[in-house]
């Protein structure tokens, strides 16, 4: 684990939280998106114990173990709750299935009647196991490792809800957003409320930081970015902060590099995740000194390891020294990544000179 | 057709070329990416006359007709050569096939040995029919309609050459670019040379403007953007301009909104295409007054027509009045677009008040 750094009050603070509060611990704290997952043999073994992926996420015994697996192997500065962004539509009553090798499939919601069938009646009950997972993980985490909770941002969750799958051409959601602005706004409203409630519950359970994944922010038409990304994110940040002012919030609008300055200024996030297509050095110049940046090694470099990974890692570190920073990938760990490359990367980051 | 506007010398100039040279004709000239294609019934009928898509592109009689079909139907200000960006790897000897409903499939090139098997021996001969198509189209175009030639930019063509298909996760090309920078640079060099030669031939044949499609510029890792996008594009612009200083060049780095300022400053393009995720108003503030912008209506709005299309179109026009501007989509016409929506859009654009 990183050397502990004292804060101004003289008591120790977890490095991840120090960076999220505007501190500049160095070497920087590090965790990896999808650090729990199929690249780990112990994850693949664990996954066989649940019939469905949703059952896996909602069984605390299994989700706790999946969350902790990478922490047992590697000196990471944070664990991230093992869950999925589609638990929210599932808990609202939309049919969600995970099909092997095909990804998630949902019965699409494209009109007011389908939207009206969603219900919060069993929302908290359905998601209660997530709180159990958070409590269970907190009880087992080392003192200097922080626990990050998360949810999908409304635009990204809406893409799955409307398209019925991920990574499509997004022509259905764009059509609906333009043709039926009332319906689309109502769907985003439902997601703002549900996501805020879900993140507040995660904070109640003991999550120490929260990340909003807006994985498809890069395909939002320019004329919809304010209403579909900025405003819903700002409302969630406001609601969560009102309930848990102590919990920092990381936004990750993937692919929206040209909007980052506006995103940071107008959503109120404490930190922003940066994808690998975007230059950390450029964003550092665009955001206030207090806003932490998180990213952005290309996961292909982690998969391949070696000199190329080392060079890029050194470049990232050099560009971020002196600014609040959390080392991470610019997208999730690839399934084909050898676990020993993660150890190699952590050596590089945690060996960075002060 | 738009009302003709005199230039300073008092002789008429095609509106598209006037805008590309820094003029501000209003209403602005308009053409649409993929204006020739499957949404037109006459295109679908024509397409059945060729056994393969490559044969279709390389048969002047068919390609001339495909290029002219939208001009016969609609009062567009430009025709764009009917061809494909993969004609360049095809002419270099890579196996390229277009599989119905699956898109292009190529035998991938991922090492120096495979690269060495490419050859320019029959490059000019293979592509000679394209010059015949250009001459044939020029002979039939109305006086005020310009002919645009085009090619794929090296990064984008390289993605197909290395991945073997389009729209993948781009993990092969990123891996190769990082691990084998020498091989990757050699591939880009080949493409710079071949693409420059191809565009110069198009200019020789009578193309009046040229567009470089960098459709996958949005997935380039930040640390590779200069070497994979900026430098190869600048070299092509330099080579084409040396041969044809009179032909304006439009760059279209789709998805690279955060790099547009740098792209315009460092590649030397005369104009830049803007995708629908990027705000025209923002880019207008970032680029010199003389650089024309082209875009950026979401093709979903053209597919759906009606009030939403009209509102967005008016917003685009209002944001670009007074700057050199070419109205276009932010991506290609969708196959499901009713042709009458194109007529509706042209009415809106060409009815814009001065």
Tab-separated table of N, CA, C and O in Angstrom, chain A residues 170-172 174-176 178-179 218-224 255 257-259 276-280 282 296 298-301 303-304 308 312 334 336, chain B residues 170-172 174-176 178-179 218-224 255 257-259 276-280 282 296 298-301 303-304 308 312 334 336:
chain	number	residue	atom	x	y	z
A	170	UNK	N	-27.146	4.048	-31.410
A	170	UNK	CA	-27.797	5.101	-30.627
A	170	UNK	C	-28.795	5.917	-31.445
A	170	UNK	O	-29.089	7.058	-31.115
A	171	UNK	N	-29.322	5.320	-32.497
A	171	UNK	CA	-30.259	6.072	-33.343
A	171	UNK	C	-31.654	6.114	-32.740
A	171	UNK	O	-32.426	7.028	-33.016
A	172	UNK	N	-32.005	5.118	-31.914
A	172	UNK	CA	-33.314	5.156	-31.261
A	172	UNK	C	-33.365	6.247	-30.203
A	172	UNK	O	-34.313	7.040	-30.151
A	174	UNK	N	-31.515	8.902	-29.865
A	174	UNK	CA	-31.442	10.252	-30.437
A	174	UNK	C	-32.783	10.624	-31.063
A	174	UNK	O	-33.279	11.749	-30.887
A	175	UNK	N	-33.400	9.680	-31.755
A	175	UNK	CA	-34.702	9.954	-32.354
A	175	UNK	C	-35.732	10.314	-31.299
A	175	UNK	O	-36.460	11.306	-31.425
A	176	UNK	N	-35.776	9.528	-30.219
A	176	UNK	CA	-36.738	9.785	-29.144
A	176	UNK	C	-36.461	11.136	-28.486
A	176	UNK	O	-37.380	11.918	-28.218
A	178	UNK	N	-35.150	13.804	-29.698
A	178	UNK	CA	-35.553	14.937	-30.549
A	178	UNK	C	-37.070	14.992	-30.731
A	178	UNK	O	-37.678	16.050	-30.666
A	179	UNK	N	-37.676	13.838	-31.029
A	179	UNK	CA	-39.092	13.820	-31.413
A	179	UNK	C	-40.022	13.951	-30.225
A	179	UNK	O	-41.125	14.452	-30.328
A	218	UNK	N	-19.991	10.384	-25.082
A	218	UNK	CA	-19.342	10.807	-26.323
A	218	UNK	C	-20.232	10.805	-27.544
A	218	UNK	O	-19.854	11.348	-28.581
A	219	UNK	N	-21.407	10.212	-27.468
A	219	UNK	CA	-22.297	10.179	-28.640
A	219	UNK	C	-23.466	11.153	-28.509
A	219	UNK	O	-24.351	11.180	-29.364
A	220	UNK	N	-23.482	11.945	-27.452
A	220	UNK	CA	-24.596	12.879	-27.256
A	220	UNK	C	-24.495	14.018	-28.275
A	220	UNK	O	-23.455	14.659	-28.376
A	221	UNK	N	-25.572	14.281	-29.038
A	221	UNK	CA	-25.552	15.436	-29.938
A	221	UNK	C	-25.296	16.723	-29.150
A	221	UNK	O	-25.770	16.870	-28.020
A	222	UNK	N	-24.570	17.637	-29.776
A	222	UNK	CA	-24.171	18.869	-29.087
A	222	UNK	C	-25.372	19.609	-28.505
A	222	UNK	O	-25.315	20.128	-27.389
A	223	UNK	N	-26.474	19.612	-29.245
A	223	UNK	CA	-27.624	20.401	-28.794
A	223	UNK	C	-28.354	19.756	-27.622
A	223	UNK	O	-29.213	20.384	-27.011
A	224	UNK	N	-28.024	18.500	-27.305
A	224	UNK	CA	-28.661	17.820	-26.167
A	224	UNK	C	-27.729	17.689	-24.963
A	224	UNK	O	-28.154	17.198	-23.909
A	255	UNK	N	-15.541	10.022	-23.554
A	255	UNK	CA	-15.657	10.447	-24.945
A	255	UNK	C	-16.094	11.894	-25.126
A	255	UNK	O	-16.216	12.360	-26.251
A	257	UNK	N	-14.544	14.710	-24.387
A	257	UNK	CA	-13.364	15.538	-24.111
A	257	UNK	C	-13.566	17.023	-24.365
A	257	UNK	O	-13.064	17.855	-23.604
A	258	UNK	N	-14.323	17.361	-25.405
A	258	UNK	CA	-14.459	18.783	-25.723
A	258	UNK	C	-15.407	19.494	-24.759
A	258	UNK	O	-15.479	20.712	-24.744
A	259	UNK	N	-16.142	18.715	-23.952
A	259	UNK	CA	-17.096	19.318	-23.019
A	259	UNK	C	-16.579	19.340	-21.576
A	259	UNK	O	-17.317	19.709	-20.674
A	276	UNK	N	-8.834	7.691	-22.514
A	276	UNK	CA	-7.473	7.703	-23.074
A	276	UNK	C	-7.358	8.515	-24.355
A	276	UNK	O	-6.251	8.748	-24.849
A	277	UNK	N	-8.475	8.963	-24.902
A	277	UNK	CA	-8.422	9.801	-26.109
A	277	UNK	C	-8.157	11.269	-25.755
A	277	UNK	O	-7.957	12.091	-26.649
A	278	UNK	N	-8.222	11.569	-24.478
A	278	UNK	CA	-8.121	12.961	-24.033
A	278	UNK	C	-6.814	13.179	-23.291
A	278	UNK	O	-6.410	12.346	-22.482
A	279	UNK	N	-6.172	14.302	-23.550
A	279	UNK	CA	-4.893	14.607	-22.917
A	279	UNK	C	-5.099	15.128	-21.500
A	279	UNK	O	-5.737	16.163	-21.285
A	280	UNK	N	-4.539	14.414	-20.513
A	280	UNK	CA	-4.616	14.868	-19.123
A	280	UNK	C	-4.010	16.259	-18.972
A	280	UNK	O	-4.534	17.103	-18.237
A	282	UNK	N	-3.879	18.689	-21.080
A	282	UNK	CA	-4.798	19.718	-21.551
A	282	UNK	C	-5.901	19.975	-20.523
A	282	UNK	O	-6.206	21.125	-20.188
A	296	UNK	N	-5.269	7.954	-17.111
A	296	UNK	CA	-6.048	7.624	-18.267
A	296	UNK	C	-5.283	6.668	-19.177
A	296	UNK	O	-5.373	6.766	-20.391
A	298	UNK	N	-4.296	3.806	-21.548
A	298	UNK	CA	-5.034	2.941	-22.467
A	298	UNK	C	-4.963	1.495	-21.971
A	298	UNK	O	-3.875	0.953	-21.786
A	299	UNK	N	-6.109	0.840	-21.763
A	299	UNK	CA	-6.084	-0.547	-21.253
A	299	UNK	C	-5.342	-1.516	-22.181
A	299	UNK	O	-4.894	-2.571	-21.727
A	300	UNK	N	-5.209	-1.157	-23.433
A	300	UNK	CA	-4.418	-1.986	-24.352
A	300	UNK	C	-2.957	-2.038	-23.888
A	300	UNK	O	-2.292	-3.072	-24.022
A	301	UNK	N	-2.475	-0.942	-23.319
A	301	UNK	CA	-1.098	-0.926	-22.808
A	301	UNK	C	-0.955	-1.826	-21.594
A	301	UNK	O	0.073	-2.476	-21.414
A	303	UNK	N	-2.814	-4.487	-21.074
A	303	UNK	CA	-2.891	-5.841	-21.640
A	303	UNK	C	-1.522	-6.282	-22.148
A	303	UNK	O	-1.084	-7.405	-21.901
A	304	UNK	N	-0.819	-5.371	-22.844
A	304	UNK	CA	0.432	-5.755	-23.494
A	304	UNK	C	1.659	-5.608	-22.594
A	304	UNK	O	2.679	-6.266	-22.827
A	308	UNK	N	6.268	-0.126	-23.599
A	308	UNK	CA	5.272	0.864	-24.030
A	308	UNK	C	4.418	1.294	-22.840
A	308	UNK	O	4.163	2.486	-22.636
A	312	UNK	N	4.353	5.232	-21.311
A	312	UNK	CA	3.124	6.015	-21.216
A	312	UNK	C	2.803	6.341	-19.761
A	312	UNK	O	2.337	7.424	-19.440
A	334	UNK	N	-9.168	-4.915	-19.791
A	334	UNK	CA	-9.617	-5.885	-20.800
A	334	UNK	C	-9.542	-7.305	-20.245
A	334	UNK	O	-8.663	-7.626	-19.447
A	336	UNK	N	-8.518	-9.917	-21.544
A	336	UNK	CA	-7.319	-10.642	-21.963
A	336	UNK	C	-6.052	-10.161	-21.245
A	336	UNK	O	-4.945	-10.536	-21.623
B	170	UNK	N	-11.081	-1.531	-31.883
B	170	UNK	CA	-9.811	-0.870	-32.224
B	170	UNK	C	-8.669	-1.282	-31.297
B	170	UNK	O	-7.709	-0.546	-31.121
B	171	UNK	N	-8.776	-2.461	-30.700
B	171	UNK	CA	-7.718	-2.889	-29.780
B	171	UNK	C	-6.498	-3.424	-30.516
B	171	UNK	O	-5.392	-3.393	-29.992
B	172	UNK	N	-6.692	-3.941	-31.739
B	172	UNK	CA	-5.533	-4.405	-32.504
B	172	UNK	C	-4.678	-3.239	-32.968
B	172	UNK	O	-3.459	-3.247	-32.810
B	174	UNK	N	-4.516	-0.187	-31.817
B	174	UNK	CA	-3.857	0.512	-30.711
B	174	UNK	C	-2.671	-0.308	-30.210
B	174	UNK	O	-1.590	0.227	-29.946
B	175	UNK	N	-2.856	-1.614	-30.090
B	175	UNK	CA	-1.758	-2.470	-29.645
B	175	UNK	C	-0.564	-2.382	-30.586
B	175	UNK	O	0.584	-2.207	-30.149
B	176	UNK	N	-0.825	-2.474	-31.882
B	176	UNK	CA	0.255	-2.399	-32.873
B	176	UNK	C	0.944	-1.031	-32.821
B	176	UNK	O	2.176	-0.939	-32.862
B	178	UNK	N	1.308	1.007	-30.377
B	178	UNK	CA	2.167	1.156	-29.196
B	178	UNK	C	3.375	0.216	-29.239
B	178	UNK	O	4.489	0.593	-28.918
B	179	UNK	N	3.109	-1.043	-29.586
B	179	UNK	CA	4.157	-2.072	-29.471
B	179	UNK	C	5.146	-2.015	-30.614
B	179	UNK	O	6.306	-2.385	-30.462
B	218	UNK	N	-11.945	9.752	-33.610
B	218	UNK	CA	-12.404	9.874	-32.228
B	218	UNK	C	-11.901	8.804	-31.286
B	218	UNK	O	-12.046	8.934	-30.069
B	219	UNK	N	-11.315	7.746	-31.793
B	219	UNK	CA	-10.828	6.681	-30.906
B	219	UNK	C	-9.304	6.693	-30.780
B	219	UNK	O	-8.732	5.814	-30.137
B	220	UNK	N	-8.652	7.675	-31.357
B	220	UNK	CA	-7.181	7.729	-31.289
B	220	UNK	C	-6.741	8.111	-29.877
B	220	UNK	O	-7.203	9.121	-29.335
B	221	UNK	N	-5.866	7.322	-29.263
B	221	UNK	CA	-5.332	7.716	-27.955
B	221	UNK	C	-4.642	9.079	-28.046
B	221	UNK	O	-4.008	9.399	-29.066
B	222	UNK	N	-4.769	9.860	-26.971
B	222	UNK	CA	-4.239	11.230	-26.983
B	222	UNK	C	-2.764	11.258	-27.362
B	222	UNK	O	-2.326	12.139	-28.109
B	223	UNK	N	-1.998	10.285	-26.881
B	223	UNK	CA	-0.554	10.332	-27.121
B	223	UNK	C	-0.189	9.986	-28.559
B	223	UNK	O	0.956	10.161	-28.963
B	224	UNK	N	-1.137	9.472	-29.336
B	224	UNK	CA	-0.869	9.134	-30.732
B	224	UNK	C	-1.497	10.120	-31.715
B	224	UNK	O	-1.301	9.995	-32.926
B	255	UNK	N	-15.454	12.826	-34.429
B	255	UNK	CA	-15.328	12.433	-33.027
B	255	UNK	C	-14.157	13.069	-32.308
B	255	UNK	O	-13.963	12.826	-31.118
B	257	UNK	N	-13.591	16.219	-31.474
B	257	UNK	CA	-13.980	17.597	-31.168
B	257	UNK	C	-12.981	18.362	-30.331
B	257	UNK	O	-12.755	19.550	-30.555
B	258	UNK	N	-12.343	17.685	-29.376
B	258	UNK	CA	-11.435	18.413	-28.494
B	258	UNK	C	-10.116	18.752	-29.186
B	258	UNK	O	-9.329	19.531	-28.670
B	259	UNK	N	-9.868	18.149	-30.364
B	259	UNK	CA	-8.606	18.403	-31.073
B	259	UNK	C	-8.783	19.360	-32.256
B	259	UNK	O	-7.821	19.569	-32.999
B	276	UNK	N	-21.963	15.710	-35.320
B	276	UNK	CA	-23.121	16.275	-34.614
B	276	UNK	C	-22.932	16.331	-33.101
B	276	UNK	O	-23.734	16.925	-32.400
B	277	UNK	N	-21.856	15.715	-32.591
B	277	UNK	CA	-21.583	15.803	-31.155
B	277	UNK	C	-20.871	17.109	-30.787
B	277	UNK	O	-20.679	17.399	-29.602
B	278	UNK	N	-20.435	17.829	-31.786
B	278	UNK	CA	-19.614	19.020	-31.556
B	278	UNK	C	-20.404	20.270	-31.925
B	278	UNK	O	-21.104	20.298	-32.934
B	279	UNK	N	-20.279	21.297	-31.100
B	279	UNK	CA	-21.012	22.542	-31.324
B	279	UNK	C	-20.317	23.380	-32.390
B	279	UNK	O	-19.167	23.790	-32.227
B	280	UNK	N	-21.033	23.662	-33.481
B	280	UNK	CA	-20.492	24.536	-34.527
B	280	UNK	C	-20.120	25.899	-33.959
B	280	UNK	O	-19.092	26.476	-34.327
B	282	UNK	N	-19.094	26.687	-31.011
B	282	UNK	CA	-17.827	26.634	-30.284
B	282	UNK	C	-16.648	26.599	-31.248
B	282	UNK	O	-15.673	27.335	-31.093
B	296	UNK	N	-23.795	20.364	-39.474
B	296	UNK	CA	-23.533	19.177	-38.686
B	296	UNK	C	-24.832	18.584	-38.171
B	296	UNK	O	-24.897	18.064	-37.074
B	298	UNK	N	-27.695	16.216	-37.186
B	298	UNK	CA	-27.771	14.788	-36.853
B	298	UNK	C	-28.615	14.070	-37.916
B	298	UNK	O	-29.768	14.438	-38.151
B	299	UNK	N	-28.063	13.038	-38.583
B	299	UNK	CA	-28.828	12.339	-39.623
B	299	UNK	C	-30.130	11.721	-39.109
B	299	UNK	O	-31.045	11.484	-39.899
B	300	UNK	N	-30.229	11.492	-37.818
B	300	UNK	CA	-31.492	11.008	-37.248
B	300	UNK	C	-32.598	12.043	-37.457
B	300	UNK	O	-33.763	11.687	-37.680
B	301	UNK	N	-32.242	13.325	-37.394
B	301	UNK	CA	-33.230	14.379	-37.621
B	301	UNK	C	-33.687	14.398	-39.072
B	301	UNK	O	-34.862	14.641	-39.355
B	303	UNK	N	-33.733	11.718	-40.992
B	303	UNK	CA	-34.572	10.514	-41.101
B	303	UNK	C	-35.992	10.813	-40.636
B	303	UNK	O	-36.968	10.419	-41.264
B	304	UNK	N	-36.114	11.548	-39.503
B	304	UNK	CA	-37.434	11.742	-38.901
B	304	UNK	C	-38.163	12.967	-39.442
B	304	UNK	O	-39.399	13.034	-39.371
B	308	UNK	N	-38.694	18.947	-35.433
B	308	UNK	CA	-37.390	18.841	-34.780
B	308	UNK	C	-36.272	19.144	-35.778
B	308	UNK	O	-35.323	19.877	-35.471
B	312	UNK	N	-33.647	22.420	-35.418
B	312	UNK	CA	-32.190	22.258	-35.354
B	312	UNK	C	-31.519	22.925	-36.545
B	312	UNK	O	-30.449	23.517	-36.416
B	334	UNK	N	-28.788	8.201	-43.316
B	334	UNK	CA	-29.165	6.842	-42.907
B	334	UNK	C	-29.981	6.172	-44.017
B	334	UNK	O	-30.758	6.831	-44.714
B	336	UNK	N	-32.546	4.467	-43.853
B	336	UNK	CA	-33.988	4.503	-43.610
B	336	UNK	C	-34.588	5.899	-43.840
B	336	UNK	O	-35.748	6.136	-43.494
